[in-house]
Coordinates of C-alpha atoms in Angstrom, one line a residue:
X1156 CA -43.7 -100.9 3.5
X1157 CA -40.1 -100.0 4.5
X1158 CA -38.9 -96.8 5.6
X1159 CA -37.3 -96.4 2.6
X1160 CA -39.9 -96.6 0.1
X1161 CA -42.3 -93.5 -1.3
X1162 CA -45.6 -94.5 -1.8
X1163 CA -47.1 -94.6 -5.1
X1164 CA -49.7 -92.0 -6.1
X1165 CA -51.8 -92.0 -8.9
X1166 CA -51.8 -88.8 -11.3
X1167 CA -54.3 -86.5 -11.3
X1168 CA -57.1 -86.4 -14.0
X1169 CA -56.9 -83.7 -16.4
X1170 CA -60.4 -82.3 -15.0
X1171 CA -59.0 -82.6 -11.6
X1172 CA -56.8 -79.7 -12.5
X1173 CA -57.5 -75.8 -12.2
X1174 CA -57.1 -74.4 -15.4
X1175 CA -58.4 -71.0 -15.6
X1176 CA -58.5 -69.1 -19.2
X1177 CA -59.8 -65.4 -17.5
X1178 CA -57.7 -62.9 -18.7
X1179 CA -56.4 -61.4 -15.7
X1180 CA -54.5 -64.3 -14.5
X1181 CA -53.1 -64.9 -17.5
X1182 CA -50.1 -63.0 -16.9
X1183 CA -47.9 -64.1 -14.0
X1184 CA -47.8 -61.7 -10.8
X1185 CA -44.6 -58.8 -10.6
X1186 CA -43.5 -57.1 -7.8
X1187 CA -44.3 -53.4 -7.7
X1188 CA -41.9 -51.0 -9.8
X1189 CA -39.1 -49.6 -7.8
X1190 CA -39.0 -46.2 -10.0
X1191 CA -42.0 -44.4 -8.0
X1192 CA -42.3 -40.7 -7.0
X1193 CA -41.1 -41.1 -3.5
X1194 CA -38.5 -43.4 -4.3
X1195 CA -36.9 -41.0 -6.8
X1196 CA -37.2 -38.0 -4.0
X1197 CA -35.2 -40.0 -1.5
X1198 CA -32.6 -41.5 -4.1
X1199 CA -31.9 -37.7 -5.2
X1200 CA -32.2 -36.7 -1.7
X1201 CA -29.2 -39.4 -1.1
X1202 CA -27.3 -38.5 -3.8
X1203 CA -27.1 -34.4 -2.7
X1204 CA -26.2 -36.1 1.2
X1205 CA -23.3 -37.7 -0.5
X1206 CA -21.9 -35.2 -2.5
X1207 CA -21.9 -32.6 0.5
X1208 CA -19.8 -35.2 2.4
X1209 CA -17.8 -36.2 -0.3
X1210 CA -17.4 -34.0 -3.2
X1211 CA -16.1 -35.0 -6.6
X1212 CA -12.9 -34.7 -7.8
X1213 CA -9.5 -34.4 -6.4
X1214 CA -9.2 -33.0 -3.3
X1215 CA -8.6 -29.4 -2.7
X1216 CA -6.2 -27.7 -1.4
X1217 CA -6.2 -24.2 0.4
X1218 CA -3.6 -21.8 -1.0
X1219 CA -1.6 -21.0 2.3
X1220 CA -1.7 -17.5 3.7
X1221 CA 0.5 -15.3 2.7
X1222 CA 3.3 -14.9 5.4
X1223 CA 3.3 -10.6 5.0
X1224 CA 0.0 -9.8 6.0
X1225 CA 1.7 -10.9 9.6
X1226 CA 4.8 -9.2 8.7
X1227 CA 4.8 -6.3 11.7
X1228 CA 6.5 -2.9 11.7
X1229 CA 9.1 -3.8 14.3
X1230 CA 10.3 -6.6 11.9
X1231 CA 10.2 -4.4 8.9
X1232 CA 11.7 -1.8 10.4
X1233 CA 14.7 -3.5 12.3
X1234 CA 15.3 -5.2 8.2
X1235 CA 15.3 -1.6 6.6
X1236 CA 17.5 -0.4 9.5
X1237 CA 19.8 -3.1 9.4
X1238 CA 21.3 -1.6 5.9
X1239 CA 21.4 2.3 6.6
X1240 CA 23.1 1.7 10.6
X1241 CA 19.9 2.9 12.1
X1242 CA 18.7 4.8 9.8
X1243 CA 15.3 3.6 7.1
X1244 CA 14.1 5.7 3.9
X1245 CA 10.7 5.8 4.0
X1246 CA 7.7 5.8 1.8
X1247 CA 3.9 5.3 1.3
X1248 CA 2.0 4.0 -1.6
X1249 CA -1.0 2.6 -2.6
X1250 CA -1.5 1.1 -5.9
X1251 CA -2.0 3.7 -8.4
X1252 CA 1.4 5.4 -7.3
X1253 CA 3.8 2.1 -8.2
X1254 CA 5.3 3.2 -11.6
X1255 CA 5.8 6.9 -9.0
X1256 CA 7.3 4.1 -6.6
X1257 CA 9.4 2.3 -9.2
X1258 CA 10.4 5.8 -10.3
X1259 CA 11.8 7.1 -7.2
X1260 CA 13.4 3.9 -6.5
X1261 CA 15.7 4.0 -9.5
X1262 CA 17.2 7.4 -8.3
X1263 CA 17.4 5.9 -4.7
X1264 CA 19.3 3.2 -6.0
X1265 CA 21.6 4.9 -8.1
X1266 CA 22.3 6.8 -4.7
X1267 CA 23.1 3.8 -3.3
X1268 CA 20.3 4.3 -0.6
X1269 CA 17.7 1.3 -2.1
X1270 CA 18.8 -1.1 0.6
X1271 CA 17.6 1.0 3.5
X1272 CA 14.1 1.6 1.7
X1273 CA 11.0 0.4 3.9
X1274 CA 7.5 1.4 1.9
X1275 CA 4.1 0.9 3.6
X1276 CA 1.9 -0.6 1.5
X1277 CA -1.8 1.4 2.1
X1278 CA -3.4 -1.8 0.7
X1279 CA -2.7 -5.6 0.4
X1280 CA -2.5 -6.0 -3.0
X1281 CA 0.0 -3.8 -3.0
X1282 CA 1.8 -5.1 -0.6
X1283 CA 1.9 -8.5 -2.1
X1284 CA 3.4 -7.0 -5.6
X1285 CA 6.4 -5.4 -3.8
X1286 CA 7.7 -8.4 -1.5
X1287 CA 7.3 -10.6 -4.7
X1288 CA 9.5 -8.7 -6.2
X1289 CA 11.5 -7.1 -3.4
X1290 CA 11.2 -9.3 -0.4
X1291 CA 10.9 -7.8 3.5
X1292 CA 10.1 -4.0 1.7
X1293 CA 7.0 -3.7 2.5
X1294 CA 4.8 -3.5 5.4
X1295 CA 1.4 -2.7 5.3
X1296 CA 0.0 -1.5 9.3
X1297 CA -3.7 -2.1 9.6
X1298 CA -6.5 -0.9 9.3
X1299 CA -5.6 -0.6 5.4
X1300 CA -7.3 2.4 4.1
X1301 CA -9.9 2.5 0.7
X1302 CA -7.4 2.3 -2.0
X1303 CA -9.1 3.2 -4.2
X1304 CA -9.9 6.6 -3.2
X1305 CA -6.5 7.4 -1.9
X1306 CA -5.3 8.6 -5.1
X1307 CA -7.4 11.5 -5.9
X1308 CA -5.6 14.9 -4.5
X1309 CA -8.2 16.6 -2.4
X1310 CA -10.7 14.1 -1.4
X1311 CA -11.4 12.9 1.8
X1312 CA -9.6 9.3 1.0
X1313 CA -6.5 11.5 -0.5
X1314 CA -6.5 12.9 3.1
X1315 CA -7.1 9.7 5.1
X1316 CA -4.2 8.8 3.1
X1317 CA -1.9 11.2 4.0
X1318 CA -2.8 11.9 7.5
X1319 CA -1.2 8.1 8.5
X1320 CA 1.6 9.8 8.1
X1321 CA 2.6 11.1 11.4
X1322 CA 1.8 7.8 12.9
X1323 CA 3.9 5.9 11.0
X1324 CA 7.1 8.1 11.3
X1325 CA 6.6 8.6 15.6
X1326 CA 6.1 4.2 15.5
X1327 CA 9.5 4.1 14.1
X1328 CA 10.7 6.6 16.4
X1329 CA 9.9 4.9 18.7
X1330 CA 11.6 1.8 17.9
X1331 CA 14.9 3.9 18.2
X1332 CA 15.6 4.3 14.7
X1333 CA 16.2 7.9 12.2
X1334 CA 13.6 8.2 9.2
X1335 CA 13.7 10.2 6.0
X1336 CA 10.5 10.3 4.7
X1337 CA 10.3 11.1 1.2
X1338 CA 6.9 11.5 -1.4
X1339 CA 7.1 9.0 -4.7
X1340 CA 6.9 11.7 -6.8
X1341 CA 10.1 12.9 -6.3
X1342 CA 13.6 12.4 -7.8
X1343 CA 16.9 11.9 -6.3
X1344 CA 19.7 13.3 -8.3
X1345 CA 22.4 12.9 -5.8
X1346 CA 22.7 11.3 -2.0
X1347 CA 20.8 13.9 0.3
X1348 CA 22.5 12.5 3.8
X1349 CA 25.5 14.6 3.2
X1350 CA 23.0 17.8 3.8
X1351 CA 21.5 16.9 7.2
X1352 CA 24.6 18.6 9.0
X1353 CA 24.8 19.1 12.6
X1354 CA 22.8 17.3 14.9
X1355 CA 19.1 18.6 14.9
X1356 CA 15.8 16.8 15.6
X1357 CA 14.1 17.4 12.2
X1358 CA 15.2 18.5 8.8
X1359 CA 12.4 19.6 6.1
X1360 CA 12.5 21.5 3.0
X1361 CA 10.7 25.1 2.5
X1362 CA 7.7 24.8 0.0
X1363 CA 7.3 28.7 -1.0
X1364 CA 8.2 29.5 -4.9
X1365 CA 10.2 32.8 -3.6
X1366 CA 13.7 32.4 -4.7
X1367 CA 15.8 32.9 -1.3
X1368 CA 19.8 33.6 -1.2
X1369 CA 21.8 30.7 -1.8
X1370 CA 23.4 31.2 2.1
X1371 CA 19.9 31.7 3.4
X1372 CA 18.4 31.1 7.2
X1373 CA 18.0 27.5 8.3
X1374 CA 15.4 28.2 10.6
X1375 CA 12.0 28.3 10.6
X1376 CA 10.5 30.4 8.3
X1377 CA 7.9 33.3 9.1
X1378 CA 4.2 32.3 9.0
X1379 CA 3.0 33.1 5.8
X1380 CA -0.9 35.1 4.7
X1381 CA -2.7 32.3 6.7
X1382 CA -0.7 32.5 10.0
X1383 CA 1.5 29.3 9.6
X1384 CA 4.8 28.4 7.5
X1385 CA 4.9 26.8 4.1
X1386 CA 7.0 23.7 5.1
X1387 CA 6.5 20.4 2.8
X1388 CA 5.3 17.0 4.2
X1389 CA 7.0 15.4 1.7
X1390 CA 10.6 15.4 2.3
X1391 CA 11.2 15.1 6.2
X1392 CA 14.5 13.9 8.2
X1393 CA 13.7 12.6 12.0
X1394 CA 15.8 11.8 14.3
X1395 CA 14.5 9.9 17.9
X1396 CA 14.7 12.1 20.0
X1397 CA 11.8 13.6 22.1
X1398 CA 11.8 17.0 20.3
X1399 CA 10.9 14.7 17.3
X1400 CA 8.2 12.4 19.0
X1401 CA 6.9 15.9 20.5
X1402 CA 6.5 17.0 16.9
X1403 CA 4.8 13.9 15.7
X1404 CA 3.1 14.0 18.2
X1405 CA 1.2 17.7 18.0
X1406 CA 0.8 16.9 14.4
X1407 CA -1.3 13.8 15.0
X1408 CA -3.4 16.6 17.3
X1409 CA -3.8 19.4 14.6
X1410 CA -5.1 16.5 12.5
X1411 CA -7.5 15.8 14.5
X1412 CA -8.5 19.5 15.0
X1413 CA -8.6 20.1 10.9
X1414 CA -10.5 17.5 9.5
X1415 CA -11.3 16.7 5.9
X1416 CA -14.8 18.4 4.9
X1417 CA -16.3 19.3 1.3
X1418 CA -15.6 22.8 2.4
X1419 CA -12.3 22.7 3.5
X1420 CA -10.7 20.0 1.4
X1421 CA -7.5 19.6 3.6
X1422 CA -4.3 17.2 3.4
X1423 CA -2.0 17.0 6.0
X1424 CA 0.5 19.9 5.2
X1425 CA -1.3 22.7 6.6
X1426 CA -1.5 20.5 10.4
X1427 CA 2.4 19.9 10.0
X1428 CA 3.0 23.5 10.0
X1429 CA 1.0 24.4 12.9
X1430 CA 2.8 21.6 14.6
X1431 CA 5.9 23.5 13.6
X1432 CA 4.3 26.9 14.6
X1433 CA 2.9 25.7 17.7
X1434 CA 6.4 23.8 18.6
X1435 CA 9.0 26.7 18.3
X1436 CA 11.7 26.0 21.2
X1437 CA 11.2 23.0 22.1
X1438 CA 12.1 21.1 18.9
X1439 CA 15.7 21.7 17.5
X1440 CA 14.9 22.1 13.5
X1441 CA 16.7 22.6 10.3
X1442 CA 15.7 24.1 6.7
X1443 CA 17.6 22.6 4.2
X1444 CA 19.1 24.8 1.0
X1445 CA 16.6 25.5 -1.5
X1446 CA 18.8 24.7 -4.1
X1447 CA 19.4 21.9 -3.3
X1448 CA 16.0 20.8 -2.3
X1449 CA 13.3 22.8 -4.6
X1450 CA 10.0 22.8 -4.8
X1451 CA 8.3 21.8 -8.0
X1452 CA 6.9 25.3 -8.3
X1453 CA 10.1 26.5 -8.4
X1454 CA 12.1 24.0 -10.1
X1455 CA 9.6 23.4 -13.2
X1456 CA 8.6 27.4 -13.7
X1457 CA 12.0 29.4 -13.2
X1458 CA 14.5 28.1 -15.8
X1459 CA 16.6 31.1 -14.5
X1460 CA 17.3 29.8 -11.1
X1461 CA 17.2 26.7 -12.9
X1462 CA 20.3 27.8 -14.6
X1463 CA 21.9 29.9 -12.3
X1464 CA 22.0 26.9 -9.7
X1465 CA 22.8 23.7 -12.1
X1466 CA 24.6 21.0 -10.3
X1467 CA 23.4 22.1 -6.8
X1468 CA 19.9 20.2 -7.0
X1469 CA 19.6 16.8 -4.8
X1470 CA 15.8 16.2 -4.8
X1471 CA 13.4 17.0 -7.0
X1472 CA 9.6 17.2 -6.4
X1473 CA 7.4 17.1 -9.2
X1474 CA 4.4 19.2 -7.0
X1475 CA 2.2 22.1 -7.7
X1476 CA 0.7 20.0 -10.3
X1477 CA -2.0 17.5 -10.3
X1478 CA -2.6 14.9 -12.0
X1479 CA -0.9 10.8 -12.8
X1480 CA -0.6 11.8 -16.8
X1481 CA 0.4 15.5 -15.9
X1482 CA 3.1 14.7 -13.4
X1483 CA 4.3 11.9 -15.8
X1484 CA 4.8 14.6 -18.5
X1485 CA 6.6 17.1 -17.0
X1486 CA 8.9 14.1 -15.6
X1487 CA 9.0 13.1 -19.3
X1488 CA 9.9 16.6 -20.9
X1489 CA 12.6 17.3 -18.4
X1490 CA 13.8 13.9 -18.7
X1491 CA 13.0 13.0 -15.1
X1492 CA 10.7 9.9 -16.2
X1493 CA 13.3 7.2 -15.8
X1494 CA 10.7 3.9 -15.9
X1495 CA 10.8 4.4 -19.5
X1496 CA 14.3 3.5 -20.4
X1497 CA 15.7 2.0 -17.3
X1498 CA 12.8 0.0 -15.5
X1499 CA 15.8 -2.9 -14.9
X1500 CA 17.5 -0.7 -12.4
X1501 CA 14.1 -0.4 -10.8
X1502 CA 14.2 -3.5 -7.2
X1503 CA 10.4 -3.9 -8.6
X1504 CA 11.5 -4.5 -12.4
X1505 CA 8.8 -3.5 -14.8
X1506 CA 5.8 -2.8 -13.9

């Protein structure tokens, strides 16, 4: 036999082969089913692994940080002060007191003070609404209060509110420039600046309803039934100098010595005027004319003086009333509410 040849073999007989007719190996053998209990654990287990590491749809994209909230005072200040030669109208809000804000502005424009504005924004929301509209016009200086309880006249957030004050106006002091701080709720009807004669440290406006003589004392007045002057917080001119810091200063203290408390429901006012008191001689001050600078209680209730001294008034303050709708009325009924028809002179627009 060759190499290359197979042998022959002879086929099997039939009975030689294994034929088996049991049941059980009459189906051919499978593997074991893939789709078990612990295979369907792991596969879901998998699937959660991979969409941790790479989650579905396109990928997102974090909105970038808004560049304000680093937006300091010294930068704020220094843009405000740019306009006015050294010198920034000031303001506070929070965000109830924008349409007051959008109000005040229109007069402050039509003065042709609006480029010299700075407002501190008491809360970032706010502050976001007023650079979109008005870029570099707002600062807000941390820690932002509760803005939703600064709002309500009297309460301790009302006072929180309010007693920032100081520190705000002694910072920019200190940066070397002259502030007017002015309240929202107030109107302009002519250019104050011309009024802050001579060369004092700090001009205010008296808050007492009494009608004085139009060529009345521009000093201090005498303390009042509870021991101190009735000077307003809300319309004050500074000038850097140290008997202005020294004020600032002494009122920070007295707000520290009168806090808020549900039985003596205080705002800042009252500390101001025991700064005032408890600074006489070493801080050079100046009252400017009540008739040109009112008081709402006066303003509003005595259509007498009203009369008797038209086309004297600069700034109006819509106080001695409480109240969002209340003070929008009275603004309304003596035509003082100027969002209503003129919102497009407003730097915010409509609100």
């Amino acid at each position: 036999m060759s190499l290359h040849q197979r042998p022959h073999q002879k086929p099997l007989a039939a009975d030689s082969l294994h034929v088996s007719t049991g049941p059980a190996s009459s189906a051919p053998s499978r593997p074991l089913p893939l789709l078990t209990l612990p295979y369907l654990f792991s596969l879901l287990a998998l699937l959660l692994l991979l969409a941790l590491l790479f989650p579905w749809g396109p990928p997102r994209h974090s909105s970038p940080a808004s560049p304000w909230r680093a937006y300091t005072l010294q930068d704020a200040a220094a843009f405000a002060a740019a306009a006015g030669n050294g010198t920034i109208v000031l303001a506070a809000v929070s965000g109830p007191y924008l349409p007051f804000l959008s109000n005040w502005l229109i007069s402050v424009r039509r003065a042709g003070r609006a480029d010299q504005v700075l407002v501190i924004a008491e809360d970032y929301e706010t502050l976001e609404r007023i650079n979109a509209a008005w870029p570099g016009h707002a600062v807000l200086i941390p820690p932002a209060p509760d803005a939703q309880a600064a709002h309500k006249f009297g309460s301790q957030g009302f006072f929180n509110f309010t007693s920032r004050r100081p520190r705000h106006l002694l910072q920019i002091l200190e940066l070397g420039y002259s502030v007017m701080y002015n309240d929202v709720d107030m109107v302009w009807l002519a250019d104050p600046f011309p009024y802050l004669v001579g060369n004092h440290d700090v001009y205010f406006m008296d808050d007492m309803t009494d009608v004085k003589a139009l060529n009345h004392s521009h000093e201090l007045p005498p303390p009042g039934k509870k021991g101190r002057p009735y000077i307003c917080s809300c319309m004050i001119f500074l000038q850097p100098t140290e008997g202005a810091k020294l004020l600032m200063r002494k009122w920070i203290e007295e707000l520290k010595e009168q806090p808020w408390s549900k039985k003596v429901k205080s705002n800042d006012q009252p500390a101001f005027n025991w700064a005032l008191l408890k600074t006489v001689g070493q801080v050079d001050v100046y009252l400017l004319p009540q008739s040109a600078f009112p008081t709402g209680g006066l303003y509003f209730k005595n259509k007498t003086w009203v009369k008797e001294t038209k086309g004297k008034h600069v700034i109006i303050h819509n106080n001695y009333i409480t109240g969002f709708e209340k003070k929008i009325k009275r603004f309304r009924d003596h035509k003082l509410w100027l969002v209503d028809e003129h919102s497009d002179e407003s730097p915010l627009g409509k609100l």
